[in-house]
CSV table of C-alpha atoms (C1' of nucleotides) in Angstrom, one decimal:
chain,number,residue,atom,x,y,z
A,1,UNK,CA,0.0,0.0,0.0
A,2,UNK,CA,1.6,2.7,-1.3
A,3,UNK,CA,0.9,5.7,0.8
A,4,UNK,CA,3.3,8.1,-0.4
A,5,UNK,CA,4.5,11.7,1.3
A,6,UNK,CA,5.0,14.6,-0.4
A,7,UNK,CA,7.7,16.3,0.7
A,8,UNK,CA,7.5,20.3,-0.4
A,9,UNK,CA,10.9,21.9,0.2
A,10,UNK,CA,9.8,25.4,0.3
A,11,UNK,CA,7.1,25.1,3.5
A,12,UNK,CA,7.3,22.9,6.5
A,13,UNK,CA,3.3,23.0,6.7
A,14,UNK,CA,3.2,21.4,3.5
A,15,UNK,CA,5.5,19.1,4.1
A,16,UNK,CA,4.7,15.7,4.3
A,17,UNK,CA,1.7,15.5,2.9
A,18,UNK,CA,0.0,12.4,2.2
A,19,UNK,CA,-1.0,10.8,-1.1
A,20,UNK,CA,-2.2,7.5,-1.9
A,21,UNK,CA,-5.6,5.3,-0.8
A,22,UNK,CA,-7.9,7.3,2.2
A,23,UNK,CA,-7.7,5.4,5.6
A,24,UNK,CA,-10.5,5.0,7.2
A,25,UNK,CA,-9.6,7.4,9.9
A,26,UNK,CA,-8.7,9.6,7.3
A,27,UNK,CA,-12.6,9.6,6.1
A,28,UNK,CA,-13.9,9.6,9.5
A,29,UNK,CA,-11.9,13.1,10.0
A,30,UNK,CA,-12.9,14.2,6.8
A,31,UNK,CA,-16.7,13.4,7.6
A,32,UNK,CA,-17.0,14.7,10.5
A,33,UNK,CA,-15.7,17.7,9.8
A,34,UNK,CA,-17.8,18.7,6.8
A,35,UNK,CA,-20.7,17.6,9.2
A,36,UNK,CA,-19.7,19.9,11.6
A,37,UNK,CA,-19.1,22.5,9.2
A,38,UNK,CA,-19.9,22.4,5.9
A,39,UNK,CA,-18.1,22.1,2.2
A,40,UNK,CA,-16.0,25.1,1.1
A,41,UNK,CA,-12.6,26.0,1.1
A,42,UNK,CA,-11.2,22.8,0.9
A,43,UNK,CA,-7.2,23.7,1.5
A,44,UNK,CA,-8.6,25.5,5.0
A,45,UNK,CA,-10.7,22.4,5.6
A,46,UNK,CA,-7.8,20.0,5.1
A,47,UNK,CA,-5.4,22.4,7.7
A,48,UNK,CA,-8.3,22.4,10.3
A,49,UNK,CA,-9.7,19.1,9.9
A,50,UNK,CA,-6.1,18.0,10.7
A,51,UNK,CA,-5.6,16.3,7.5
A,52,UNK,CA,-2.3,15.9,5.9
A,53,UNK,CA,-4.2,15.9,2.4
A,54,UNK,CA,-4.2,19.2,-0.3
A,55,UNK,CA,-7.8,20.7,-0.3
A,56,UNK,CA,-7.7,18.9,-3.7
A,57,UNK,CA,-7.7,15.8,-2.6
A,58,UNK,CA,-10.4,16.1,0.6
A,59,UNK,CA,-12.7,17.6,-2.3
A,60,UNK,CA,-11.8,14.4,-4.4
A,61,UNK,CA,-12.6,12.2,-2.1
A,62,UNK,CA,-15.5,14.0,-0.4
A,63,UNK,CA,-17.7,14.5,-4.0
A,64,UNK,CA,-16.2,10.8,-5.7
A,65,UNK,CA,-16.6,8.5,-2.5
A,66,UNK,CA,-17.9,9.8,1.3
A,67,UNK,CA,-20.5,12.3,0.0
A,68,UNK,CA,-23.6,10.7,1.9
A,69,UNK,CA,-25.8,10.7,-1.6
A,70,UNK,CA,-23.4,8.9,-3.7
A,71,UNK,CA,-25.0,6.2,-5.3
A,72,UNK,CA,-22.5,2.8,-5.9
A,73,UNK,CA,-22.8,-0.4,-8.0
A,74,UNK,CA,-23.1,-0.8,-11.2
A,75,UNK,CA,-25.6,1.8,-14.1
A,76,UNK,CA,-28.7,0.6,-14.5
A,77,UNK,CA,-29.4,0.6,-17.8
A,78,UNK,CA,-31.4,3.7,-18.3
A,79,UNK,CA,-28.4,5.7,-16.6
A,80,UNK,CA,-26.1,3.9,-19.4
A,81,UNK,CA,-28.7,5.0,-22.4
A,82,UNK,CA,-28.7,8.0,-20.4
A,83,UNK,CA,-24.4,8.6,-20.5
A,84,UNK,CA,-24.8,7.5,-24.2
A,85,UNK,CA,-27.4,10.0,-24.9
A,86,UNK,CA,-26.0,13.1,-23.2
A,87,UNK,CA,-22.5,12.3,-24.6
A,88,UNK,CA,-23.4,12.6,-28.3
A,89,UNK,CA,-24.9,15.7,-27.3
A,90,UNK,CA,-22.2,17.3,-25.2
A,91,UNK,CA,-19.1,15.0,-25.8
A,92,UNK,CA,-16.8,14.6,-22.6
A,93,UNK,CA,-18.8,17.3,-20.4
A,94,UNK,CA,-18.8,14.5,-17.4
A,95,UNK,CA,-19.7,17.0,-14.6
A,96,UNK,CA,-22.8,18.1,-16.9
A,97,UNK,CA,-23.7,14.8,-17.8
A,98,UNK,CA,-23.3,13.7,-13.9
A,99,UNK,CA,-25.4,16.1,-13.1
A,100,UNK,CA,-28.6,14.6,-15.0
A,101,UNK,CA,-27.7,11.1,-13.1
A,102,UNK,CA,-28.0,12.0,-9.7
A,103,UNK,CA,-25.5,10.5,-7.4
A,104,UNK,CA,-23.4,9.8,-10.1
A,105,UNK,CA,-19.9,11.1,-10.2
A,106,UNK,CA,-18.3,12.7,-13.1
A,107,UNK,CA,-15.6,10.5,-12.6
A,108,UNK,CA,-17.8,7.2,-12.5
A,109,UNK,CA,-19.2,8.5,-15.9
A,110,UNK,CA,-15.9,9.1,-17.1
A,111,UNK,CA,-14.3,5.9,-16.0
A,112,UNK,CA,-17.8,4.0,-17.6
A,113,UNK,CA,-17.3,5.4,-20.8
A,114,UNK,CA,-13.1,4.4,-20.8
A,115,UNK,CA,-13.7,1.6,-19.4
A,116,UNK,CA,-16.7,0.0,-21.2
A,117,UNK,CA,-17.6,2.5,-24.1
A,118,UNK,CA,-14.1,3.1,-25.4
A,119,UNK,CA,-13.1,-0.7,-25.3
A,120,UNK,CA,-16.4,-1.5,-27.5
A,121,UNK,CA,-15.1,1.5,-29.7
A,122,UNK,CA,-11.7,-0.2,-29.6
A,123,UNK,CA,-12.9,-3.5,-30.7
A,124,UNK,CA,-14.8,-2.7,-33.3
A,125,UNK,CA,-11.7,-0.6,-34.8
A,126,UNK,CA,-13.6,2.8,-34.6
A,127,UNK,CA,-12.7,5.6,-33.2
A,128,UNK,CA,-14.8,6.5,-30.4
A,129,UNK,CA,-15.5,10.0,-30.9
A,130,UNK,CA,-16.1,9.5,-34.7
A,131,UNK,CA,-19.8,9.8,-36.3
A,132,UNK,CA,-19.7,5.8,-37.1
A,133,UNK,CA,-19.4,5.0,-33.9
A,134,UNK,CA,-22.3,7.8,-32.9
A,135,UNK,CA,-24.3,6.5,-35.3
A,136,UNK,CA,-23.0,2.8,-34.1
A,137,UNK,CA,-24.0,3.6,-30.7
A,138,UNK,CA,-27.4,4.6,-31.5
A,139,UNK,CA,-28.7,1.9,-33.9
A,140,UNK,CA,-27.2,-0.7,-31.9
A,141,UNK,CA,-26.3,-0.2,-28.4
A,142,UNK,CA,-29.4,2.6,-27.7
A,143,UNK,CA,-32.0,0.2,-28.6
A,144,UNK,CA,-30.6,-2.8,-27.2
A,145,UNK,CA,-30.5,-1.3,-23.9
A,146,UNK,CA,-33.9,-0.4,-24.6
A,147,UNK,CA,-34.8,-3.8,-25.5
A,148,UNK,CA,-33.3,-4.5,-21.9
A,149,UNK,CA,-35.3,-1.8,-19.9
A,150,UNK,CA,-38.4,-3.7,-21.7
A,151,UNK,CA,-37.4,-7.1,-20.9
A,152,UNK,CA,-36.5,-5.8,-16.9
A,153,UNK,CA,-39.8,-4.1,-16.7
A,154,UNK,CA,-41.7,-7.1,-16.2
A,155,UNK,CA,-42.2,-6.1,-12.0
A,156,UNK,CA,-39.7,-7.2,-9.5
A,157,UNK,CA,-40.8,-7.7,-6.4
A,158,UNK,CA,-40.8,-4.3,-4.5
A,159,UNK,CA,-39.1,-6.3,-1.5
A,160,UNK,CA,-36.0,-6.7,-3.6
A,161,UNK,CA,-35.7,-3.2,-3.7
A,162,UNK,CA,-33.0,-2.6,-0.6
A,163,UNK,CA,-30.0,-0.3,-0.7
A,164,UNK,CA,-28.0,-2.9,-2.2
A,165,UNK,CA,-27.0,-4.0,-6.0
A,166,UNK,CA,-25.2,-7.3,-7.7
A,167,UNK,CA,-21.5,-6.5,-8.2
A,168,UNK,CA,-19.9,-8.5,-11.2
A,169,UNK,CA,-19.7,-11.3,-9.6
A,170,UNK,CA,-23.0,-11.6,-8.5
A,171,UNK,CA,-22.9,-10.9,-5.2
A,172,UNK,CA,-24.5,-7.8,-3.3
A,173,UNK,CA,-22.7,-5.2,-2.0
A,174,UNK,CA,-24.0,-2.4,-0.3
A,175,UNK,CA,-24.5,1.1,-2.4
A,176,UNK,CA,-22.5,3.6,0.2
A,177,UNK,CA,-19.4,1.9,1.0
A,178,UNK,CA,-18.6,3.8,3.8
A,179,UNK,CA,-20.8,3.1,7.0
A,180,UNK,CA,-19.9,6.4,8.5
A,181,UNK,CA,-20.9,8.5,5.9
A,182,UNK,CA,-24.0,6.5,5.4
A,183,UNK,CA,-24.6,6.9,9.3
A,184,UNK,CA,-24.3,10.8,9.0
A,185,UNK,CA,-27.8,10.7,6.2
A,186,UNK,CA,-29.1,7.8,6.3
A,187,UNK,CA,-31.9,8.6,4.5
A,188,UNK,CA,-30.5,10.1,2.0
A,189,UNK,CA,-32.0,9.2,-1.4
A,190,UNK,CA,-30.5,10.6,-5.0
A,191,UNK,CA,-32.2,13.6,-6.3
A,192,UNK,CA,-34.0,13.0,-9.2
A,193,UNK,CA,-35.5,15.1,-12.2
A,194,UNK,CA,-38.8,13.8,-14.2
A,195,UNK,CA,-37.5,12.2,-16.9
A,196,UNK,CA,-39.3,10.8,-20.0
A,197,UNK,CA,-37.9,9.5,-23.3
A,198,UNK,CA,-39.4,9.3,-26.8
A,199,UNK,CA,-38.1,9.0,-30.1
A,200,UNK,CA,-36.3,11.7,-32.7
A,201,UNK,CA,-35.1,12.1,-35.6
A,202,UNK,CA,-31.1,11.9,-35.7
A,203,UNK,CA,-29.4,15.0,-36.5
A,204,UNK,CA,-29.2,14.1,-40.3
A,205,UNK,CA,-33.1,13.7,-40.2
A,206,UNK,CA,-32.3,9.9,-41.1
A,207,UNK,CA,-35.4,7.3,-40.2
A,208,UNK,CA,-32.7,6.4,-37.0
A,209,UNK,CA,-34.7,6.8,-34.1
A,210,UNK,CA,-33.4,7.1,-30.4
A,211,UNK,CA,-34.2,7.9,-27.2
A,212,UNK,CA,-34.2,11.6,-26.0
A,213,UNK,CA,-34.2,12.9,-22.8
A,214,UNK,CA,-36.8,15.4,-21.5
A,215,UNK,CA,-37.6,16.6,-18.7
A,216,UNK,CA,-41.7,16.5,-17.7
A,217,UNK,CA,-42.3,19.7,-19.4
A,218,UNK,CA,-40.9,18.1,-22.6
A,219,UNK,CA,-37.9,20.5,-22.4
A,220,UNK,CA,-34.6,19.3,-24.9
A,221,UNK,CA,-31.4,17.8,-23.5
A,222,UNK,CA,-29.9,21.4,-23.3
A,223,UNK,CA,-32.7,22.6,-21.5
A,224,UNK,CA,-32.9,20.3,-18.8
A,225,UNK,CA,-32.8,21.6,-15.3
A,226,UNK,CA,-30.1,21.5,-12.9
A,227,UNK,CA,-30.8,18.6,-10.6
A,228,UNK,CA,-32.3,20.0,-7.7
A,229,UNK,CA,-29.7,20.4,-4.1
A,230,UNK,CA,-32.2,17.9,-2.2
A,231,UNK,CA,-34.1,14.9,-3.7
A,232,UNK,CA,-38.4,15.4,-4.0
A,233,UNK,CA,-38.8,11.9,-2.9
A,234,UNK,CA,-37.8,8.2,-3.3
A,235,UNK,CA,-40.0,8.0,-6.0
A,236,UNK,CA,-39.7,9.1,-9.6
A,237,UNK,CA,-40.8,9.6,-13.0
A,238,UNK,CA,-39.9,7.3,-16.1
A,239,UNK,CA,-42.1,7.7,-19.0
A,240,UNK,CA,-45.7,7.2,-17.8
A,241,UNK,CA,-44.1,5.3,-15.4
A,242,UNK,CA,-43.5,5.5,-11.7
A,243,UNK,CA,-40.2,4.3,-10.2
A,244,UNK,CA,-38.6,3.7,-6.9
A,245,UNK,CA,-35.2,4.5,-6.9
A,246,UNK,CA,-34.0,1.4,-6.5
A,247,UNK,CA,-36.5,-0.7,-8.5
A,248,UNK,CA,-37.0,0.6,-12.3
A,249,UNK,CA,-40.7,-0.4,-13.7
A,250,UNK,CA,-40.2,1.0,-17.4
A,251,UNK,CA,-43.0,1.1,-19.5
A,252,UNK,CA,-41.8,0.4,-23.1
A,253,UNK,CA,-44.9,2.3,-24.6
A,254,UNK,CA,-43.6,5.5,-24.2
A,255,UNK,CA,-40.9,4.2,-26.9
A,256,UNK,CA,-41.3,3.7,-30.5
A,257,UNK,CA,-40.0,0.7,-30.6
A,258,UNK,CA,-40.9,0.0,-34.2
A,259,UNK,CA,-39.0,3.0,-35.4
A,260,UNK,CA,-36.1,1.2,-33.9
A,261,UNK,CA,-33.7,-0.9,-35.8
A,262,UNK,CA,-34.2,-4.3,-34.1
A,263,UNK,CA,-32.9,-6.9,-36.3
A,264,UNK,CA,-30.0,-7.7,-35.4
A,265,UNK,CA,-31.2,-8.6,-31.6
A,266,UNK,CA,-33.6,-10.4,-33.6
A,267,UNK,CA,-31.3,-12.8,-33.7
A,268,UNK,CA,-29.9,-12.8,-31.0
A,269,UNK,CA,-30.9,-16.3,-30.1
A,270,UNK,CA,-31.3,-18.7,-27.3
A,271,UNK,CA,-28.5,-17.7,-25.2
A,272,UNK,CA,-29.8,-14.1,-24.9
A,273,UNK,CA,-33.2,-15.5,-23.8
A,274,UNK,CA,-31.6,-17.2,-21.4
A,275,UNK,CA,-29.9,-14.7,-19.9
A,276,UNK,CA,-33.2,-12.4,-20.3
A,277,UNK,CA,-35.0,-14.7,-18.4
A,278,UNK,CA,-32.5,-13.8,-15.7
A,279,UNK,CA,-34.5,-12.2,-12.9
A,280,UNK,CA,-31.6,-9.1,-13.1
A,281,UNK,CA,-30.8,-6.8,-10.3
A,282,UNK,CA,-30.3,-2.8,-10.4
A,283,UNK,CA,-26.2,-3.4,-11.4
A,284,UNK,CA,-27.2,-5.3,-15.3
A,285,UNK,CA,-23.7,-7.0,-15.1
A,286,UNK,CA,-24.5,-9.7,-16.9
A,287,UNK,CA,-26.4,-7.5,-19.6
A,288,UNK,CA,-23.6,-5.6,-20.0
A,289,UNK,CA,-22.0,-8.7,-21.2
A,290,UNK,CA,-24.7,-9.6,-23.4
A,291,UNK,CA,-24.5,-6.2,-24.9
A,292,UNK,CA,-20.7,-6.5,-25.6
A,293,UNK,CA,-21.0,-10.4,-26.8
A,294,UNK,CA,-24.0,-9.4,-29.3
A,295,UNK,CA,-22.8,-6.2,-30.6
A,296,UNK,CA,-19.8,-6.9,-33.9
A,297,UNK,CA,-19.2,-5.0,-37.1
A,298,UNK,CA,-21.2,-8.0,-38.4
A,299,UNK,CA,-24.6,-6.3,-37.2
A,300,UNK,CA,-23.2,-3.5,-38.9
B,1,DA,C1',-1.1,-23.6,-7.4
B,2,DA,C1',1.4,-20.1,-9.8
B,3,DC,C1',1.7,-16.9,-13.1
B,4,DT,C1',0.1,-13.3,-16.3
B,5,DA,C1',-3.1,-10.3,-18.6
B,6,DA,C1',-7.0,-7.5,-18.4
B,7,DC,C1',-10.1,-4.9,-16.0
B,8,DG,C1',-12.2,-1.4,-12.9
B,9,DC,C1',-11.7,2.4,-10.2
B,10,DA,C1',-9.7,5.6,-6.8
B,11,DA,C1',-6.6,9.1,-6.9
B,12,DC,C1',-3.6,12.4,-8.9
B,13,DC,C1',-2.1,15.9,-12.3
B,14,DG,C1',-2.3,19.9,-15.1
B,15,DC,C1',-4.9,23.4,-16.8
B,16,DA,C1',-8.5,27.0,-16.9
B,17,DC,C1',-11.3,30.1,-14.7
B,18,DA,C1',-13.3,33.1,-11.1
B,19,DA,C1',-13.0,35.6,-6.9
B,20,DC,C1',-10.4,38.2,-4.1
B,21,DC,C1',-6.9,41.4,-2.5
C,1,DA,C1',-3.9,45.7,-13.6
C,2,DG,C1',-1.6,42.0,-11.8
C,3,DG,C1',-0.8,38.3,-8.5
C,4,DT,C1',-2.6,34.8,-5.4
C,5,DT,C1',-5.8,31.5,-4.0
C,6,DG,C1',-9.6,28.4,-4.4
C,7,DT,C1',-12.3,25.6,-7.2
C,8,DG,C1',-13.8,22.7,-11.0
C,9,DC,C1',-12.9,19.9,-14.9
C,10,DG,C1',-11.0,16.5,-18.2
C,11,DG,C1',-7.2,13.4,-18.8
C,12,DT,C1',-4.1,10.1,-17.0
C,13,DT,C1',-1.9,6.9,-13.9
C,14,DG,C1',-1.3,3.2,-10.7
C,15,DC,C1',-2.8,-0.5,-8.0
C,16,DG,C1',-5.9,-4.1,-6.3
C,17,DT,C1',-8.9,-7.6,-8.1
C,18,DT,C1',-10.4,-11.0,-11.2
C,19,DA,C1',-10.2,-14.1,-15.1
C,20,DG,C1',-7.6,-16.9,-18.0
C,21,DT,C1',-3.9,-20.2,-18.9
DNA sequence: AACTAACGCAACCGCACAACC
DNA sequence: AGGTTGTGCGGTTGCGTTAGT
């Protein structure tokens, strides 16, 4: 465990200053502080919260990790067709895009498109800010995720719906890894907007149909509010459709699914309705796979 | 069981901008 | 007007974990 020191020649306060993984006691500090009182002036917080850290780094880790509201485990799929969506409309504008996915962090969006969008980009020898892959993106991977939202809106139990998701491995983990923070707000729930989608014309005008964000007043992407600072409830809006949180009931009406290119999942087989018939959790690990495994220049 | 490669993600870095003095 | 400080953002790195051989 590499926890590094700084050592800054030209001030003693600044020497030795830690870098490297948070400790726990580190977080604790860090928590309890900001509790006590408030965000703001990070570099004066780090000093007086006794932290060896930069104000950098205790707003890093505060906003990307111990923030109470941050939501963990793995997109859902509407928050993927969400990143997809907002990204052909404002490229690598994380921060915006994380705002429209409450807690979601800029750098969780960033690393999901890297990690995930870029390797599918990769693999399919395309560059990943090029209009192919756009126009990839939305015949293929838009309305398969759709297809998914459909297939996971048959209704799950509402007793599954507990502040936990299915990591890759299957397993649960709980969404706030950090028991303090989740102590400090414990019922802290995401803010949400009212959200719908329905289809549009790409920007070409081609018969390629997609899903677009708007907000309940049927406001554009651009013109979608800030998220609001606290959350109007546990429940919200998708489509015609009301959703806990936790548990997303999608009501594929609201979509134009024939507009939508959907041969190639046509054929997608026995193994996908297999793994469709998988009662899937909040994370969609496993249809992330399915995504990846079914998507090739082939379809294309 | 041991080794290696790939992956995911937390953390860091550099830059830009705004506010303040 | 110019310098300093604080903040926010996008890009990159490094390390722990997992999967594959």
């Amino acid at each position: 465990m590499p926890n590094v020191t700084k050592k800054v020649c030209n001030s003693n306060e600044d020497a030795d200053l830690r870098r490297g993984p948070w400790t726990l006691e580190e977080d604790s500090m860090l928590i309890h502080y900001i509790a006590c009182h408030g965000e703001g002036r990070w570099n004066l917080l780090a000093k007086c919260a006794g932290l060896k850290r930069t104000g950098k780094s205790c707003r890093l880790r505060w906003l990307n990790y111990l923030k109470p509201d941050i939501k963990r485990g793995n997109l859902t799929s509407q928050e993927q067709l969400l990143i997809l969506e907002l990204h052909s409309k404002w490229g690598n504008r994380w921060s915006k895009i994380a705002q429209h996915l409450p807690g979601r962090t800029d750098n969780e969006i960033k690393n999901y498109w890297r990690t995930r969008v870029q390797k599918q980009a990769r693999q399919l020898n395309i560059e990943s800010n090029s209009r192919t892959f756009l126009e990839a993106v939305r015949c293929f991977w838009m309305p398969r995720l759709l297809q998914k939202m459909e297939q996971t809106s048959s209704p799950i139990s509402t007793s599954n719906c507990s502040l936990t998701t299915m990591n890759a491995q299957g397993s649960s983990a709980p969404l706030s890894p950090n028991p303090i923070a989740s102590s400090l707000s414990p019922s802290s729930i995401p803010p949400r907007n009212l959200l719908h989608f329905e289809s549009y014309p790409t920007e070409n005008s081609s018969s390629i149909t997609s899903p677009s964000i708007h907000s309940s007043d049927s406001l554009k992407i651009s013109e979608l509010p800030q998220v609001p600072e606290q959350p109007a409830g546990p429940f919200h809006a998708f489509g015609n459709t009301v959703y806990n949180t936790d548990c997303h009931f999608v009501d594929s009406s609201i979509y134009n699914m024939e507009a939508l290119n959907l041969d190639p999942i046509s054929a997608m087989g026995a193994y996908e309705n297999s793994l469709l018939d998988c009662h899937m959790a909040d994370g969609d690990w496993l249809s992330d796979n399915m995504a990846e495994s079914l998507w090739n220049m082939n379809e294309m």
